[in-house]
Structure formats: C-alpha cells, structure tokens
XYZ file of C-alpha atoms in Angstrom:
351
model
C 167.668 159.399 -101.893
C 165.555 157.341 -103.688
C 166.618 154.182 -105.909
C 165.288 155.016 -109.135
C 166.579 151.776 -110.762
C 163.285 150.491 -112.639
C 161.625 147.031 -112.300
C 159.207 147.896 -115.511
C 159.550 149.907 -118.670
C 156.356 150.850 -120.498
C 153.731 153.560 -120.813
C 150.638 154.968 -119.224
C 147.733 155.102 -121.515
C 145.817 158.070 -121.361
C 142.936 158.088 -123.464
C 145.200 158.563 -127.028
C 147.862 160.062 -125.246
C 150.679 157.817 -123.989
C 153.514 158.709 -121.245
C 156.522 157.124 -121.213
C 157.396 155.828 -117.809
C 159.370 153.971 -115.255
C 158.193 151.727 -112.575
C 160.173 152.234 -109.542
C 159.429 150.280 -106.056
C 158.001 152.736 -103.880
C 158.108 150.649 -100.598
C 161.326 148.877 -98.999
C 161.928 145.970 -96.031
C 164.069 146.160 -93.149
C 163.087 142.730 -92.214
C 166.256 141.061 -90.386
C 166.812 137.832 -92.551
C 168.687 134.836 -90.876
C 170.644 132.047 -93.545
C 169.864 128.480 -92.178
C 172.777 126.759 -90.303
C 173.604 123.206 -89.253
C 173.413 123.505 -85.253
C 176.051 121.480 -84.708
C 179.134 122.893 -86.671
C 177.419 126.266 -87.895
C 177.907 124.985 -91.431
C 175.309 126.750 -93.616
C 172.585 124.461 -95.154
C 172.127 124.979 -99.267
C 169.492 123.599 -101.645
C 170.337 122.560 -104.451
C 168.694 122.411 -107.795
C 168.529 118.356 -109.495
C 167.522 117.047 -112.747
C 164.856 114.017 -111.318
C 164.781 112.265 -114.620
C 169.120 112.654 -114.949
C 169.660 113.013 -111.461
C 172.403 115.423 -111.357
C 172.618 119.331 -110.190
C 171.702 121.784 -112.227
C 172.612 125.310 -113.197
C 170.499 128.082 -113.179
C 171.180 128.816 -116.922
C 169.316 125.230 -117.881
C 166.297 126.242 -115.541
C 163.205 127.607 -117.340
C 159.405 127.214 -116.784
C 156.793 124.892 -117.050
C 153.121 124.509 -116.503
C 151.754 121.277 -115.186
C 148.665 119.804 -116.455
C 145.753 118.259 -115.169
C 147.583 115.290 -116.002
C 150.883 115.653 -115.051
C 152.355 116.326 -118.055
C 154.621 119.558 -118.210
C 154.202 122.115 -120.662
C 156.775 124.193 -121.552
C 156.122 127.879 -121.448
C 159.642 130.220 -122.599
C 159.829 133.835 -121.610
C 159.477 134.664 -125.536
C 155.619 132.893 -125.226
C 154.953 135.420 -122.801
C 156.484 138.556 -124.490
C 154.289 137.975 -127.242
C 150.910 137.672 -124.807
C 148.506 139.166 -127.374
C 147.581 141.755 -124.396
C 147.357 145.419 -124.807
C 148.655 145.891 -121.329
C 151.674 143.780 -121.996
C 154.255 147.151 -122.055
C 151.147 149.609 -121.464
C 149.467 150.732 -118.229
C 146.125 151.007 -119.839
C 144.076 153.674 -117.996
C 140.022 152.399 -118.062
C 137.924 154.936 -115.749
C 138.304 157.649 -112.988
C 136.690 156.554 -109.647
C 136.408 158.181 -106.151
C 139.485 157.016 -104.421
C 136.664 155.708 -101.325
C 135.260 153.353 -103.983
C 138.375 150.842 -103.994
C 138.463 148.068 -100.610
C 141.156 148.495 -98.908
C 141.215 144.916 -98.508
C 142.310 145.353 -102.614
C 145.192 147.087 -101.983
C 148.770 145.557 -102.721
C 152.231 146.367 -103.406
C 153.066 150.312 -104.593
C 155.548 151.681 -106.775
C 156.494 154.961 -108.180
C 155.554 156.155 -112.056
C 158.574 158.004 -113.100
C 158.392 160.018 -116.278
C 160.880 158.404 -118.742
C 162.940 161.559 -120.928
C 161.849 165.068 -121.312
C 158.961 163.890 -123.595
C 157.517 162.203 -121.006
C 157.457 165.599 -118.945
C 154.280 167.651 -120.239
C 152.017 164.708 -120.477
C 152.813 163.092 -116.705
C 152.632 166.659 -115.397
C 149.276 166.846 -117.312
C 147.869 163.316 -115.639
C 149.045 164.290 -112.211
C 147.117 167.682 -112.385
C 144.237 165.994 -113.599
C 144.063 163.739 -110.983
C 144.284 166.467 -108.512
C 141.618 168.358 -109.712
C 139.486 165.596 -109.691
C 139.803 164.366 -106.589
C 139.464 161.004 -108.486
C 142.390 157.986 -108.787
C 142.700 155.954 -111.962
C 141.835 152.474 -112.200
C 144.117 150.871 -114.829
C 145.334 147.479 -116.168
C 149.198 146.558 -116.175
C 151.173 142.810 -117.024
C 153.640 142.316 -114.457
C 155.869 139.157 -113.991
C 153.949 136.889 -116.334
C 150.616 137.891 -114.794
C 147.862 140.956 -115.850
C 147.026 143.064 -113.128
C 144.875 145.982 -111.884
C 146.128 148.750 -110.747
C 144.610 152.231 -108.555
C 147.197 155.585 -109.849
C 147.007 158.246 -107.296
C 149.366 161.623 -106.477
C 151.803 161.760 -103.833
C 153.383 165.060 -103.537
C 154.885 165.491 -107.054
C 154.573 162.093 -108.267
C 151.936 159.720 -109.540
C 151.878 156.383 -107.719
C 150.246 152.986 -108.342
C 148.967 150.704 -106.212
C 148.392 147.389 -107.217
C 144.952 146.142 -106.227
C 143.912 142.419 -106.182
C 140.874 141.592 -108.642
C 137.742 141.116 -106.706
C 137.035 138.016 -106.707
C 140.822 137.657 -104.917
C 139.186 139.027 -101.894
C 137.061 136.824 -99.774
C 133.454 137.737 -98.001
C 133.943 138.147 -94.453
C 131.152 135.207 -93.854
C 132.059 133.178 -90.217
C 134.489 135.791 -89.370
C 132.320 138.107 -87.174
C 130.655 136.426 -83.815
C 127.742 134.606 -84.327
C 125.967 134.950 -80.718
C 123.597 137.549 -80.052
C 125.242 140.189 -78.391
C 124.017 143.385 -76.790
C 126.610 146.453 -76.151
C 125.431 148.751 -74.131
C 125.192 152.537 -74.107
C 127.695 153.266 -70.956
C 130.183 150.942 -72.650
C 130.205 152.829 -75.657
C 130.477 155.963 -73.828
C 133.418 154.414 -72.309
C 134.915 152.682 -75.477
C 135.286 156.430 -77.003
C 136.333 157.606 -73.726
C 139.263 155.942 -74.383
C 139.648 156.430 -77.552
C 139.612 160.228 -76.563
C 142.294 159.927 -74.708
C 144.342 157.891 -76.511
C 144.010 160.392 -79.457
C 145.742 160.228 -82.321
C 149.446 159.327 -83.132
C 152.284 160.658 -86.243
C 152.792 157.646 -87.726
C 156.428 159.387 -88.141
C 156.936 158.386 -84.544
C 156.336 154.612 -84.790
C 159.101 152.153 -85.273
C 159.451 148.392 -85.300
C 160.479 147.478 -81.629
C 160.907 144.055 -82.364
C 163.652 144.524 -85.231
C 165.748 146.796 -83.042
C 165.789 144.463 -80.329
C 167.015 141.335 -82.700
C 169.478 143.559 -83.532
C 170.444 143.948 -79.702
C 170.726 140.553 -79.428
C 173.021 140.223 -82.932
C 174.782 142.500 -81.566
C 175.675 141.394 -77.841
C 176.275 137.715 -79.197
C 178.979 138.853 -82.272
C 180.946 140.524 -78.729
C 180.511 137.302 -76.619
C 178.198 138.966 -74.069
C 174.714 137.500 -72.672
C 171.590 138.901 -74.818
C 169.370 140.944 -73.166
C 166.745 139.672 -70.999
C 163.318 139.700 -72.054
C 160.832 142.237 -69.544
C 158.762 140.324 -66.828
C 155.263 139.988 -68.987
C 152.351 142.655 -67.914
C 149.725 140.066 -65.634
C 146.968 139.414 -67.174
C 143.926 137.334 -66.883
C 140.405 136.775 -68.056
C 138.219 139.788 -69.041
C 135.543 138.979 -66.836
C 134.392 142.302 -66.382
C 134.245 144.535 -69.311
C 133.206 148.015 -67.509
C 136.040 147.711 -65.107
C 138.292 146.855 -67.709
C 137.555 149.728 -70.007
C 137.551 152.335 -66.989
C 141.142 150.454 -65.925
C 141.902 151.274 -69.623
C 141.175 154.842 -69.639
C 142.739 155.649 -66.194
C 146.263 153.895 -67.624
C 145.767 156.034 -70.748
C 145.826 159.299 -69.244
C 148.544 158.521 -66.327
C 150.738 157.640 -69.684
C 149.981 160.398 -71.272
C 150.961 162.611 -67.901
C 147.596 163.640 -66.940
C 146.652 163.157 -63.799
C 144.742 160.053 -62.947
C 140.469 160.898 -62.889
C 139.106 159.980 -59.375
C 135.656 160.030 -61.229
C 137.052 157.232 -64.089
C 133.565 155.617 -63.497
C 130.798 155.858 -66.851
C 128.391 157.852 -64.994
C 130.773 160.807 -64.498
C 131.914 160.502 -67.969
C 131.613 163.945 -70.426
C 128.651 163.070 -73.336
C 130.356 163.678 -76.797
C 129.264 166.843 -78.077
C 125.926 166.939 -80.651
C 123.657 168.906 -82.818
C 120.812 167.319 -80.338
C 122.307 168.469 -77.190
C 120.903 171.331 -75.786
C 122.361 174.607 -76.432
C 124.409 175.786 -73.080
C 123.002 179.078 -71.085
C 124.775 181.905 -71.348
C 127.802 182.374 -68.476
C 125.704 186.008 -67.334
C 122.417 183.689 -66.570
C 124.364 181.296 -64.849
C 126.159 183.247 -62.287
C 122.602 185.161 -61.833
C 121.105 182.040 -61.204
C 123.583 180.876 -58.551
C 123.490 183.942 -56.641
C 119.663 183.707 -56.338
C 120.367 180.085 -54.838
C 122.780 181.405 -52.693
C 120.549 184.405 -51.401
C 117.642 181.487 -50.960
C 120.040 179.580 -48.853
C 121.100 182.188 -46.973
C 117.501 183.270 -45.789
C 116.606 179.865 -45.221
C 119.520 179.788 -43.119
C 118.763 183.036 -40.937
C 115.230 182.153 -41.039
C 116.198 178.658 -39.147
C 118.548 180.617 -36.769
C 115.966 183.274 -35.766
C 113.361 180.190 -35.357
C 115.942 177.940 -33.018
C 116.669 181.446 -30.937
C 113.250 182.327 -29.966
C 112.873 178.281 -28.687
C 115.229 178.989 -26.522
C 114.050 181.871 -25.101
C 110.396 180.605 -24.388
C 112.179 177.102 -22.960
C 113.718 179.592 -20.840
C 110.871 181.432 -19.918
C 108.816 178.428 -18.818
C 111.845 177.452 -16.944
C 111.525 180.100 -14.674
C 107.825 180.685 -14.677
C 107.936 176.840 -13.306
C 110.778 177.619 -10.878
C 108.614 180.111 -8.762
C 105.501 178.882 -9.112
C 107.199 175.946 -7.299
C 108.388 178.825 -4.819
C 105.305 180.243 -3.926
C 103.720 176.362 -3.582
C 106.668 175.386 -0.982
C 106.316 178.993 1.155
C 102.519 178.294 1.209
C 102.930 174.929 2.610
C 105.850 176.368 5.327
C 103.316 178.817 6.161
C 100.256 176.599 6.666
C 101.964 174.132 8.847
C 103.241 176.986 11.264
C 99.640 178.751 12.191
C 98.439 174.629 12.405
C 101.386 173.858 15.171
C 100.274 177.380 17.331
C 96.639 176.440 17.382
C 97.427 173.157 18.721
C 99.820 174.944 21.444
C 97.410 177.197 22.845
C-alpha cells in the first residue's frame, strides 16, 4: 500500500477555486546503501559537526542556516525568513496555463509525487481538475515553493490520481552544443535498413519485466559473506573488440537477437535479403489469383521449351545415325569394287 504520509501541505490553485491537498512522494529507492568502516577493526567512521570559531562539537539543535556573501561574511537566514517569502506559491500550487503534455522536454522532468485530496471538501473540486485534465488531453503547468526554493511543476492523471512532476526551469537545462559528433558522416541506406532490422526484432519490452540485476546480485554477495561462504564469482566477460566493421556487426546483431528470442537463426541475415518496411509508396501487391495464373503460364513456357529441346536433341541423333550408316556402306561398296577389280586384273595377266 502506499505511504500516504505527506512531505507538503497546501493547495492547488485553480483559477478561483482552490483544492486542498497533500503532497505525497510518488517514487521510492531500493538503492543498497553501505555505512563507511575503518578497514582495519570494522569500526564505523562518523562526522562530526564543530563550532570553527569555539572549536567544540555541536548539536544539531544549535545548527541553522546561513548564506555566504560575496565577501565571506555569513548571513543569517531562520526558517521564519522563509515562511514569510512574500510568494503566492509559498503554501499554494498556483496553476498558470494548460499545455500539450509533448510541449514539456523531457530533459525538464524531475522528481514526482502524488496530489492527494486533503478532507471531503477537497473531494468535488480534485475530482473536477482530474476530469478536466482528461478531457483535455492537456497537463498543467504550475508554480510550487518547496524546501526553501520556488519551483515549476507539470500536473498530469495517473489512473485516479493527479500527479506532479517537478520540471527544472529552462534555463537549468543546457543546449546540447559539442555533444553530437562533429565529423562529417554519411549513414547509408542498407545500414539503416539493418539498424531497424534489429530493432524489429528486438521489439518491444513490459517495463513490468525489468529489474535491477546489479542490486540483487550485491545482495548475493551480502548475503554469502554474513554466512562465511565465498561470494559469487563474477561471469567470464562477453569478447569484444573494435567495431571495425559496422555491416557485419549489425547483421551479427540481428542474428543474436532472434536466436534469443527462439527463432531460428536467418541463413539470409545479409542487408540485401532484408524485408523493406512497409509504405504508402510501395507498390500495391497483385492479387494471390494473378499470381498463381502467372506462374503456371511460366511453368507451361518451361515445359514446352523443355519438350521442344528434347524433340530437337532426338532427331540429331537420328540423322547422326543415319549418316553413320549411309557412310558405313558406301565404304562397302568402295572395298568390294576394289576386291573385284584386282581379281579380273590377276586373270588377264594369267592367260
């Protein structure tokens, strides 16, 4: 359940209606925190608080603020000085326009709490904003004070509830300028066809199913060392290497993307073999009835081709054939001519 306990009492400015609210933290850490020891005895190391112009410790009850000035002189500033900030926002979240919730940076975006209605009062009018908003489509841009400092604020709905983000002012955020690569580089269009190739098939992800790896396995190794046994060994580190080609890496990329998710590796993991995204410029697909028309013409064409050839390499044969034997008694008749001639030559010479 949630912890409603509030770190803010005040009220939401509407226009002239005001709702009486709580601020409740709407985000929590499970960061592991570790208490500095002395190595040697395991005695824990403390800081403590002294007095530099009486040199002595002091308590928390006799520490207060101070601003310093430009010339090193301290100016003492109470927490009454502050309650009395002549600042509309100082107990009010002061509502000032409705905006397209893609208008605000991300970059902007800090810490978020909860706006829960304070008393049954409170119930019609926070109902009434949280509609609104809803309707709209629209968050709420709004100023707040919050530990000794003004802020500004983006309201949006979450389920039932109204939330607010805190946003940093602008001029906290700083212009991306020597951040991006300054060579001229050219990206071609097979490595984009790749690039959302794999982003295909790594799809999406339920952020549900994401956890912090590293926290559970510091708690492995709090764990095996409070019952005297050896942490857990780190896994031998994937190899890796220079980047040197950045086709083969992406198609590497793409074939260990599907084998993880279980489909079976693509032979054809190459760009040129790669599906094109679909597009109101491709060409609109034939339908299935002209297709399988227009492969069984093919396949008739082939087929006479085929028998065509065969009839064509049969009646070679048979006239190689023919001329074989034509030749074979011509050759015959030639040799019995010959046989015959010399006979009637040797009885003439006889007689």
């Amino acid at each position: 359940m949630l912890d409603v306990r509030s770190i803010w009492n005040g009220a939401i400015s509407f226009g002239l209606v005001s709702i009486p609210i709580k601020l409740v933290n709407a985000t929590e850490s499970h960061t592991i925190s570790f208490r500095q020891i002395h190595t040697e005895d395991g005695g824990r190391i403390r800081y403590r608080k002294f007095c530099e112009l009486e040199d002595r410790e002091v308590s928390g009850a006799e520490i207060g603020k101070g601003y310093e000035d430009a010339d090193g002189s301290i100016i003492p500033i109470t927490d009454e000085d502050l309650a009395h900030l002549p600042l509309p926002t100082a107990k009010t979240i002061e509502i000032v326009a409705f905006v397209p919730g893609d208008r605000i940076d991300p970059l902007q975006m800090d810490a978020a709490y909860y706006l829960a209605a304070s008393g049954a009062p409170a119930a019609k009018p926070y109902t009434l904003l949280r509609e609104a908003l809803k309707r709209s489509n629209k968050v709420a841009i709004a100023k707040f004070a919050l530990r000794g400092r003004e802020r500004l604020g983006m309201l949006r709905v979450v389920g039932d509830a109204i939330a607010m983000h805190g946003l940093l002012w602008p001029d906290e955020v700083r212009a991306p300028e020597g951040v991006a690569p300054d060579t001229g580089v050219t990206v071609r269009d097979k490595e984009l066809d790749l690039a959302d190739a794999l982003m295909d098939t790594l799809g999406e992800v339920d952020l549900e199913d994401l956890h912090d790896e590293y926290r559970e396995a510091v708690e492995e190794v709090i764990a095996a060392k409070a019952a005297g046994e050896a942490p857990p060994e780190a896994p031998e580190p994937a190899a890796g290497g220079k980047v040197l080609d950045l086709m083969a890496a992406l198609e590497s990329s793409v074939r260990a993307a599907r084998e993880s998710r279980g489909e079976a590796p693509a032979e054809d993991a190459d760009v040129h073999a790669l599906p094109q995204r679909k597009s109101s410029r491709t060409a609109p697909k034939e339908p299935t009835g002209k297709k399988s028309t227009a492969k069984k013409a093919a396949a008739k064409k082939t087929a006479s081709k085929s028998a065509q050839g065969t009839k064509k390499a049969a009646a070679s044969k048979s006239t190689a054939k023919s001329t074989a034997k034509s030749t074979a008694k011509t050759a015959a008749k030639k040799s019995t001519a010959k046989k015959t001639t010399a006979k009637t030559t040797a009885r003439k010479r006889s007689a």
